mmCIF file of C-alpha atoms in Angstrom:
data_model
loop_
_atom_site.group_PDB
_atom_site.id
_atom_site.type_symbol
_atom_site.label_atom_id
_atom_site.label_comp_id
_atom_site.label_asym_id
_atom_site.label_seq_id
_atom_site.Cartn_x
_atom_site.Cartn_y
_atom_site.Cartn_z
ATOM 1 C CA UNK A 1 0.000 0.000 0.000
ATOM 2 C CA UNK A 2 1.150 3.546 -0.738
ATOM 3 C CA UNK A 3 2.105 5.520 2.335
ATOM 4 C CA UNK A 4 -0.214 8.342 3.362
ATOM 5 C CA UNK A 5 1.410 11.738 2.696
ATOM 6 C CA UNK A 6 2.167 14.093 5.578
ATOM 7 C CA UNK A 7 3.293 17.660 4.856
ATOM 8 C CA UNK A 8 4.844 19.720 7.670
ATOM 9 C CA UNK A 9 6.463 23.161 7.409
ATOM 10 C CA UNK A 10 8.276 25.643 9.610
ATOM 11 C CA UNK A 11 8.190 29.379 9.162
ATOM 12 C CA UNK A 12 11.100 30.391 6.955
ATOM 13 C CA UNK A 13 13.891 32.073 8.922
ATOM 14 C CA UNK A 14 14.522 35.730 8.107
ATOM 15 C CA UNK A 15 18.012 35.980 6.621
ATOM 16 C CA UNK A 16 19.061 39.115 8.514
ATOM 17 C CA UNK A 17 21.532 37.369 10.823
ATOM 18 C CA UNK A 18 22.706 34.073 12.282
ATOM 19 C CA UNK A 19 19.993 31.957 13.962
ATOM 20 C CA UNK A 20 19.770 31.663 17.751
ATOM 21 C CA UNK A 21 18.318 28.916 19.933
ATOM 22 C CA UNK A 22 14.868 30.559 19.681
ATOM 23 C CA UNK A 23 14.888 30.065 15.901
ATOM 24 C CA UNK A 24 16.449 26.646 16.357
ATOM 25 C CA UNK A 25 13.707 25.513 18.732
ATOM 26 C CA UNK A 26 11.160 25.694 15.910
ATOM 27 C CA UNK A 27 13.108 23.513 13.492
ATOM 28 C CA UNK A 28 13.801 20.970 16.275
ATOM 29 C CA UNK A 29 10.135 20.879 17.270
ATOM 30 C CA UNK A 30 9.011 20.337 13.670
ATOM 31 C CA UNK A 31 11.754 17.743 13.164
ATOM 32 C CA UNK A 32 10.504 15.804 16.199
ATOM 33 C CA UNK A 33 7.030 15.629 14.656
ATOM 34 C CA UNK A 34 8.385 14.728 11.198
ATOM 35 C CA UNK A 35 10.531 11.909 12.598
ATOM 36 C CA UNK A 36 7.626 10.499 14.581
ATOM 37 C CA UNK A 37 5.343 10.568 11.535
ATOM 38 C CA UNK A 38 7.948 8.762 9.420
ATOM 39 C CA UNK A 39 8.274 6.168 12.181
ATOM 40 C CA UNK A 40 4.468 5.811 12.141
ATOM 41 C CA UNK A 41 4.530 4.968 8.433
ATOM 42 C CA UNK A 42 3.724 8.269 6.727
ATOM 43 C CA UNK A 43 5.374 9.601 3.548
ATOM 44 C CA UNK A 44 6.651 12.816 5.150
ATOM 45 C CA UNK A 45 7.573 16.051 3.387
ATOM 46 C CA UNK A 46 9.316 18.352 5.877
ATOM 47 C CA UNK A 47 10.012 21.846 4.574
ATOM 48 C CA UNK A 48 11.953 24.814 5.934
ATOM 49 C CA UNK A 49 14.018 27.626 4.443
ATOM 50 C CA UNK A 50 14.861 31.327 4.467
ATOM 51 C CA UNK A 51 12.954 34.564 3.841
ATOM 52 C CA UNK A 52 15.437 36.761 1.958
ATOM 53 C CA UNK A 53 13.838 40.003 0.782
ATOM 54 C CA UNK A 54 13.002 43.322 2.450
ATOM 55 C CA UNK A 55 14.292 46.617 3.743
ATOM 56 C CA UNK A 56 16.117 45.244 6.788
ATOM 57 C CA UNK A 57 18.195 42.886 4.634
ATOM 58 C CA UNK A 58 18.893 45.683 2.159
ATOM 59 C CA UNK A 59 20.159 47.875 5.026
ATOM 60 C CA UNK A 60 22.218 45.070 6.601
ATOM 61 C CA UNK A 61 23.891 44.327 3.269
ATOM 62 C CA UNK A 62 24.786 48.003 2.882
ATOM 63 C CA UNK A 63 26.279 48.070 6.389
ATOM 64 C CA UNK A 64 28.385 45.013 5.500
ATOM 65 C CA UNK A 65 29.462 46.532 2.152
ATOM 66 C CA UNK A 66 27.825 43.657 0.273
ATOM 67 C CA UNK A 67 25.098 43.353 -2.304
ATOM 68 C CA UNK A 68 21.813 42.025 -0.851
ATOM 69 C CA UNK A 69 22.306 38.765 -2.773
ATOM 70 C CA UNK A 70 25.830 38.298 -1.407
ATOM 71 C CA UNK A 71 24.523 38.978 2.101
ATOM 72 C CA UNK A 72 21.605 36.508 1.944
ATOM 73 C CA UNK A 73 23.755 33.833 0.302
ATOM 74 C CA UNK A 74 26.071 34.022 3.306
ATOM 75 C CA UNK A 75 23.353 34.139 5.991
ATOM 76 C CA UNK A 76 21.155 31.492 4.372
ATOM 77 C CA UNK A 77 24.189 29.208 4.200
ATOM 78 C CA UNK A 78 24.888 29.754 7.907
ATOM 79 C CA UNK A 79 21.245 29.003 8.799
ATOM 80 C CA UNK A 80 21.312 25.815 6.728
ATOM 81 C CA UNK A 81 24.607 24.788 8.381
ATOM 82 C CA UNK A 82 23.043 25.134 11.860
ATOM 83 C CA UNK A 83 19.916 23.192 10.836
ATOM 84 C CA UNK A 84 22.302 20.451 9.645
ATOM 85 C CA UNK A 85 24.427 20.721 12.810
ATOM 86 C CA UNK A 86 21.240 20.144 14.824
ATOM 87 C CA UNK A 87 20.605 16.997 12.748
ATOM 88 C CA UNK A 88 17.199 18.103 11.421
ATOM 89 C CA UNK A 89 15.756 15.885 8.713
ATOM 90 C CA UNK A 90 14.146 18.444 6.400
ATOM 91 C CA UNK A 91 13.390 17.338 2.840
ATOM 92 C CA UNK A 92 13.371 20.794 1.259
ATOM 93 C CA UNK A 93 15.179 24.033 2.116
ATOM 94 C CA UNK A 94 13.552 26.801 0.084
ATOM 95 C CA UNK A 95 15.024 30.266 -0.406
ATOM 96 C CA UNK A 96 12.729 33.101 -1.500
ATOM 97 C CA UNK A 97 15.459 34.201 -3.910
ATOM 98 C CA UNK A 98 15.070 30.883 -5.768
ATOM 99 C CA UNK A 99 14.200 31.679 -9.392
ATOM 100 C CA UNK A 100 11.242 29.310 -9.492
ATOM 101 C CA UNK A 101 9.742 30.794 -6.322
ATOM 102 C CA UNK A 102 10.099 34.356 -7.608
ATOM 103 C CA UNK A 103 8.408 33.539 -10.936
ATOM 104 C CA UNK A 104 5.431 31.823 -9.280
ATOM 105 C CA UNK A 105 5.051 34.651 -6.732
ATOM 106 C CA UNK A 106 4.777 37.116 -9.632
ATOM 107 C CA UNK A 107 2.074 34.929 -11.184
ATOM 108 C CA UNK A 108 0.190 34.717 -7.863
ATOM 109 C CA UNK A 109 0.297 38.511 -7.506
ATOM 110 C CA UNK A 110 -0.894 38.969 -11.097
ATOM 111 C CA UNK A 111 -3.745 36.501 -10.581
ATOM 112 C CA UNK A 112 -4.968 38.348 -7.478
ATOM 113 C CA UNK A 113 -4.787 41.704 -9.329
ATOM 114 C CA UNK A 114 -6.836 40.282 -12.213
ATOM 115 C CA UNK A 115 -9.347 38.830 -9.741
ATOM 116 C CA UNK A 116 -9.787 42.266 -8.142
ATOM 117 C CA UNK A 117 -8.392 41.184 -4.761
ATOM 118 C CA UNK A 118 -5.355 43.478 -5.112
ATOM 119 C CA UNK A 119 -5.719 47.207 -5.805
ATOM 120 C CA UNK A 120 -3.502 50.310 -5.658
ATOM 121 C CA UNK A 121 -3.955 52.761 -2.794
ATOM 122 C CA UNK A 122 -2.113 55.720 -1.214
ATOM 123 C CA UNK A 123 -1.318 54.988 2.420
ATOM 124 C CA UNK A 124 0.366 56.456 5.474
ATOM 125 C CA UNK A 125 1.267 54.179 8.368
ATOM 126 C CA UNK A 126 3.695 53.229 11.132
ATOM 127 C CA UNK A 127 6.364 50.873 9.800
ATOM 128 C CA UNK A 128 8.687 48.735 11.953
ATOM 129 C CA UNK A 129 11.695 47.626 9.923
ATOM 130 C CA UNK A 130 12.498 44.983 12.566
ATOM 131 C CA UNK A 131 9.102 43.325 12.062
ATOM 132 C CA UNK A 132 9.034 44.216 8.340
ATOM 133 C CA UNK A 133 5.414 45.163 9.058
ATOM 134 C CA UNK A 134 3.060 48.108 9.402
ATOM 135 C CA UNK A 135 1.757 48.482 12.963
ATOM 136 C CA UNK A 136 -1.307 50.218 14.348
ATOM 137 C CA UNK A 137 -1.289 52.499 17.394
ATOM 138 C CA UNK A 138 -2.851 49.751 19.525
ATOM 139 C CA UNK A 139 0.042 47.397 18.658
ATOM 140 C CA UNK A 140 2.571 49.722 20.322
ATOM 141 C CA UNK A 141 3.720 50.062 23.931
ATOM 142 C CA UNK A 142 2.650 53.015 26.068
ATOM 143 C CA UNK A 143 5.831 54.761 24.917
ATOM 144 C CA UNK A 144 4.892 54.273 21.266
ATOM 145 C CA UNK A 145 7.468 51.535 20.657
ATOM 146 C CA UNK A 146 7.257 48.222 18.834
ATOM 147 C CA UNK A 147 6.767 45.694 21.682
ATOM 148 C CA UNK A 148 9.177 43.173 20.110
ATOM 149 C CA UNK A 149 12.017 45.456 19.017
ATOM 150 C CA UNK A 150 11.530 48.342 21.487
ATOM 151 C CA UNK A 151 12.024 50.897 18.719
ATOM 152 C CA UNK A 152 9.739 53.640 17.519
ATOM 153 C CA UNK A 153 8.301 52.818 14.092
ATOM 154 C CA UNK A 154 8.825 55.313 11.294
ATOM 155 C CA UNK A 155 5.970 57.061 9.507
ATOM 156 C CA UNK A 156 5.844 55.816 5.911
ATOM 157 C CA UNK A 157 3.698 57.374 3.190
ATOM 158 C CA UNK A 158 3.502 55.512 -0.116
ATOM 159 C CA UNK A 159 1.175 54.430 -2.895
ATOM 160 C CA UNK A 160 1.218 50.655 -2.758
ATOM 161 C CA UNK A 161 -0.817 47.667 -3.817
ATOM 162 C CA UNK A 162 -3.250 46.429 -1.164
ATOM 163 C CA UNK A 163 -4.857 43.026 -0.672
ATOM 164 C CA UNK A 164 -8.575 42.876 0.181
ATOM 165 C CA UNK A 165 -8.136 41.114 3.493
ATOM 166 C CA UNK A 166 -11.480 42.417 4.777
ATOM 167 C CA UNK A 167 -13.269 40.529 1.991
ATOM 168 C CA UNK A 168 -12.367 37.231 3.675
ATOM 169 C CA UNK A 169 -12.930 38.251 7.298
ATOM 170 C CA UNK A 170 -16.232 36.418 7.790
ATOM 171 C CA UNK A 171 -15.001 33.255 6.054
ATOM 172 C CA UNK A 172 -11.909 33.140 8.289
ATOM 173 C CA UNK A 173 -13.984 33.630 11.443
ATOM 174 C CA UNK A 174 -16.323 30.851 10.339
ATOM 175 C CA UNK A 175 -13.423 28.483 9.635
ATOM 176 C CA UNK A 176 -11.787 29.054 13.031
ATOM 177 C CA UNK A 177 -15.074 28.622 14.908
ATOM 178 C CA UNK A 178 -16.091 25.477 13.012
ATOM 179 C CA UNK A 179 -12.617 23.879 13.254
ATOM 180 C CA UNK A 180 -11.687 24.094 16.966
ATOM 181 C CA UNK A 181 -8.477 22.104 16.381
ATOM 182 C CA UNK A 182 -7.281 24.325 13.520
ATOM 183 C CA UNK A 183 -5.115 26.491 15.799
ATOM 184 C CA UNK A 184 -2.975 24.572 18.302
ATOM 185 C CA UNK A 185 -3.018 25.213 21.240
ATOM 186 C CA UNK A 186 -6.723 25.990 20.987
ATOM 187 C CA UNK A 187 -6.669 28.902 23.466
ATOM 188 C CA UNK A 188 -4.791 30.962 20.887
ATOM 189 C CA UNK A 189 -7.873 30.948 18.652
ATOM 190 C CA UNK A 190 -9.441 33.626 20.830
ATOM 191 C CA UNK A 191 -6.430 35.887 20.225
ATOM 192 C CA UNK A 192 -6.953 35.549 16.483
ATOM 193 C CA UNK A 193 -10.704 36.140 16.686
ATOM 194 C CA UNK A 194 -10.034 39.325 18.669
ATOM 195 C CA UNK A 195 -7.530 40.489 16.045
ATOM 196 C CA UNK A 196 -10.062 39.833 13.293
ATOM 197 C CA UNK A 197 -12.476 42.379 14.777
ATOM 198 C CA UNK A 198 -10.440 45.347 13.551
ATOM 199 C CA UNK A 199 -8.598 44.065 10.485
ATOM 200 C CA UNK A 200 -8.039 46.279 7.472
ATOM 201 C CA UNK A 201 -6.793 45.604 3.968
ATOM 202 C CA UNK A 202 -3.008 45.098 3.966
ATOM 203 C CA UNK A 203 -0.163 46.502 1.898
ATOM 204 C CA UNK A 204 1.390 43.815 -0.324
ATOM 205 C CA UNK A 205 3.963 45.924 -2.182
ATOM 206 C CA UNK A 206 6.541 48.645 -1.521
ATOM 207 C CA UNK A 207 7.769 51.463 -3.739
ATOM 208 C CA UNK A 208 11.122 50.331 -5.106
ATOM 209 C CA UNK A 209 12.653 53.755 -4.509
ATOM 210 C CA UNK A 210 12.293 52.955 -0.780
ATOM 211 C CA UNK A 211 12.735 49.159 -0.878
ATOM 212 C CA UNK A 212 14.456 47.863 -3.993
ATOM 213 C CA UNK A 213 15.369 44.394 -2.673
ATOM 214 C CA UNK A 214 12.280 42.424 -3.589
ATOM 215 C CA UNK A 215 10.479 40.627 -6.411
ATOM 216 C CA UNK A 216 9.296 43.145 -9.060
ATOM 217 C CA UNK A 217 5.559 43.456 -9.724
ATOM 218 C CA UNK A 218 4.846 42.319 -13.280
ATOM 219 C CA UNK A 219 3.759 45.313 -15.367
ATOM 220 C CA UNK A 220 4.681 47.902 -12.721
ATOM 221 C CA UNK A 221 8.407 48.350 -12.264
ATOM 222 C CA UNK A 222 7.842 51.053 -9.620
ATOM 223 C CA UNK A 223 6.795 48.404 -7.079
ATOM 224 C CA UNK A 224 8.261 45.284 -5.470
ATOM 225 C CA UNK A 225 6.180 42.521 -3.893
ATOM 226 C CA UNK A 226 6.056 42.764 -0.113
ATOM 227 C CA UNK A 227 6.530 39.965 2.403
ATOM 228 C CA UNK A 228 2.968 38.608 2.666
ATOM 229 C CA UNK A 229 2.610 37.392 -0.912
ATOM 230 C CA UNK A 230 6.327 36.589 -1.200
ATOM 231 C CA UNK A 231 7.283 34.787 2.015
ATOM 232 C CA UNK A 232 3.972 33.114 2.867
ATOM 233 C CA UNK A 233 3.667 31.626 -0.624
ATOM 234 C CA UNK A 234 6.798 29.528 -0.078
ATOM 235 C CA UNK A 235 4.649 26.790 1.445
ATOM 236 C CA UNK A 236 2.994 26.170 -1.927
ATOM 237 C CA UNK A 237 5.594 27.319 -4.481
ATOM 238 C CA UNK A 238 8.157 24.794 -3.216
ATOM 239 C CA UNK A 239 5.817 21.854 -3.780
ATOM 240 C CA UNK A 240 4.838 22.826 -7.310
ATOM 241 C CA UNK A 241 1.941 25.273 -7.095
ATOM 242 C CA UNK A 242 1.482 27.374 -10.219
ATOM 243 C CA UNK A 243 -1.620 29.419 -11.136
ATOM 244 C CA UNK A 244 -1.148 28.193 -14.720
ATOM 245 C CA UNK A 245 -1.165 24.541 -13.676
ATOM 246 C CA UNK A 246 0.196 22.867 -10.551
ATOM 247 C CA UNK A 247 2.329 19.729 -10.284
ATOM 248 C CA UNK A 248 1.265 16.261 -9.167
ATOM 249 C CA UNK A 249 3.401 16.781 -6.071
ATOM 250 C CA UNK A 250 1.311 19.802 -5.092
ATOM 251 C CA UNK A 251 -1.941 17.899 -5.615
ATOM 252 C CA UNK A 252 -0.563 15.112 -3.423
ATOM 253 C CA UNK A 253 0.777 17.242 -0.569
ATOM 254 C CA UNK A 254 -1.513 20.248 -0.235
ATOM 255 C CA UNK A 255 -3.179 21.117 2.103
ATOM 256 C CA UNK A 256 -0.388 20.922 4.701
ATOM 257 C CA UNK A 257 -1.087 18.754 7.720
ATOM 258 C CA UNK A 258 0.616 21.138 10.136
ATOM 259 C CA UNK A 259 2.422 24.456 9.800
ATOM 260 C CA UNK A 260 4.719 25.140 12.755
ATOM 261 C CA UNK A 261 5.232 28.824 13.625
ATOM 262 C CA UNK A 262 6.083 31.095 16.551
ATOM 263 C CA UNK A 263 3.184 32.671 18.425
ATOM 264 C CA UNK A 264 4.316 36.149 17.295
ATOM 265 C CA UNK A 265 3.460 35.396 13.651
ATOM 266 C CA UNK A 266 0.173 33.607 14.331
ATOM 267 C CA UNK A 267 -1.823 36.579 13.013
ATOM 268 C CA UNK A 268 -0.043 36.433 9.668
ATOM 269 C CA UNK A 269 -0.572 32.683 9.273
ATOM 270 C CA UNK A 270 -4.110 32.351 10.596
ATOM 271 C CA UNK A 271 -5.475 35.530 8.986
ATOM 272 C CA UNK A 272 -3.315 36.803 6.113
ATOM 273 C CA UNK A 273 -2.271 33.366 4.849
ATOM 274 C CA UNK A 274 -5.796 31.961 5.056
ATOM 275 C CA UNK A 275 -7.176 34.917 3.107
ATOM 276 C CA UNK A 276 -4.533 34.519 0.387
ATOM 277 C CA UNK A 277 -5.352 30.808 0.079
ATOM 278 C CA UNK A 278 -9.072 31.585 -0.092
ATOM 279 C CA UNK A 279 -8.414 34.159 -2.811
ATOM 280 C CA UNK A 280 -6.483 31.519 -4.769
ATOM 281 C CA UNK A 281 -9.348 29.020 -4.255
ATOM 282 C CA UNK A 282 -7.006 26.628 -2.429
ATOM 283 C CA UNK A 283 -7.829 24.445 0.600
ATOM 284 C CA UNK A 284 -6.605 25.580 4.015
ATOM 285 C CA UNK A 285 -3.959 23.796 6.124
ATOM 286 C CA UNK A 286 -5.229 21.265 8.649
ATOM 287 C CA UNK A 287 -3.416 22.746 11.655
ATOM 288 C CA UNK A 288 -1.434 25.835 12.601
ATOM 289 C CA UNK A 289 0.835 24.991 15.569
ATOM 290 C CA UNK A 290 1.864 28.219 17.323
ATOM 291 C CA UNK A 291 4.643 27.506 19.809
ATOM 292 C CA UNK A 292 5.931 29.727 22.576
ATOM 293 C CA UNK A 293 9.321 31.401 22.915
ATOM 294 C CA UNK A 294 12.623 30.716 24.551
ATOM 295 C CA UNK A 295 13.077 33.937 26.527
ATOM 296 C CA UNK A 296 15.855 35.809 28.312
ATOM 297 C CA UNK A 297 14.752 37.738 31.413
ATOM 298 C CA UNK A 298 11.144 37.253 30.252
ATOM 299 C CA UNK A 299 11.951 39.007 26.969
ATOM 300 C CA UNK A 300 11.708 37.391 23.545
ATOM 301 C CA UNK A 301 15.085 36.343 22.184
ATOM 302 C CA UNK A 302 15.658 38.527 19.136
ATOM 303 C CA UNK A 303 18.491 39.279 16.726
ATOM 304 C CA UNK A 304 17.275 42.894 16.648
ATOM 305 C CA UNK A 305 17.568 43.200 20.442
ATOM 306 C CA UNK A 306 20.895 41.384 20.507
ATOM 307 C CA UNK A 307 19.889 39.152 23.457
ATOM 308 C CA UNK A 308 20.597 35.883 21.687
ATOM 309 C CA UNK A 309 22.330 32.603 22.474
ATOM 310 C CA UNK A 310 23.832 30.598 19.630
ATOM 311 C CA UNK A 311 23.047 26.869 19.430
ATOM 312 C CA UNK A 312 26.689 26.368 18.446
ATOM 313 C CA UNK A 313 27.691 28.129 21.671
ATOM 314 C CA UNK A 314 25.525 25.782 23.736
ATOM 315 C CA UNK A 315 26.996 22.689 22.087
ATOM 316 C CA UNK A 316 30.521 23.997 22.735
ATOM 317 C CA UNK A 317 29.798 25.100 26.317
ATOM 318 C CA UNK A 318 28.584 21.628 27.294
ATOM 319 C CA UNK A 319 31.122 19.732 25.145
ATOM 320 C CA UNK A 320 28.346 18.035 23.191
ATOM 321 C CA UNK A 321 29.664 16.058 20.228
ATOM 322 C CA UNK A 322 26.104 15.347 19.079
ATOM 323 C CA UNK A 323 23.080 17.675 19.373
ATOM 324 C CA UNK A 324 20.613 15.147 20.825
ATOM 325 C CA UNK A 325 20.760 16.369 24.474
ATOM 326 C CA UNK A 326 20.088 19.966 23.369
ATOM 327 C CA UNK A 327 17.366 18.822 20.955
ATOM 328 C CA UNK A 328 15.672 16.826 23.715
ATOM 329 C CA UNK A 329 15.921 19.681 26.206
ATOM 330 C CA UNK A 330 14.375 22.212 23.832
ATOM 331 C CA UNK A 331 11.577 19.894 22.717
ATOM 332 C CA UNK A 332 10.733 18.877 26.286
ATOM 333 C CA UNK A 333 11.234 22.141 28.206
ATOM 334 C CA UNK A 334 10.046 24.943 25.920
ATOM 335 C CA UNK A 335 6.346 25.938 25.920
#
């Protein structure tokens, strides 16, 4: 008998710096699930990778006197080396600078424009380069800072393309309420439902005079495709999705059985990603697993904050020739 397919993904690591044990926890957690499912007789596809476009990477490359491509080649290689050092059994490592991914992302964007789900709109908002996201006033601390990066967002005024997120609001609410095991752990569903109350349409492009390091919008060379259409689409582009005709592999593997993410990007995966899939008339993933953080002094470990611990440093500090003790500790002890 043919084995039943099982498709599991991690969020793709942002290629702005070397990974820390907080990033590494996610790949170890997903690897633990993938290994168990293989042991249980499933035909597992385990996917991870790197998110390589955006303003922060463009700035980091400039600071390092490199081109953005040179910079992400180096960082993506270091991330892959650590995933290998931690003995993770991924089947695919996608990079959002992969030519095939970029071409399909352009097609996805074009399809959503033609469908009327993407439109152009002048906009002014608060942009956090650390998050690579626009924030609302209610997202900020009392001091007006990004709660994750503790920096004041800059005011950005641009004419960008926007995705009609509000069009899918009711359908997303219905899906979450009728599928109580969709978001794991289930108590996080209430967080998402609260966030859905005040959602607005979202910017899905940036003016290339401000952010040039991105995938160009077909037919409009003044714009590059922003993170939501680019990075989130990796889960389907890497298994053969194409608006002009998808592969047998895609038909076999999609929808994903579980998508493993950090709790800080739950909104993007359980709202933005679902809406994009609905707009593409694609089925939704079976589960979104939103894990907690490894923290330092009750603060999220973050490359932007500089409060990070390297997994390589842990292995060296405890003279570990193999990563299994660290893997076990993270999988067993982290929330």
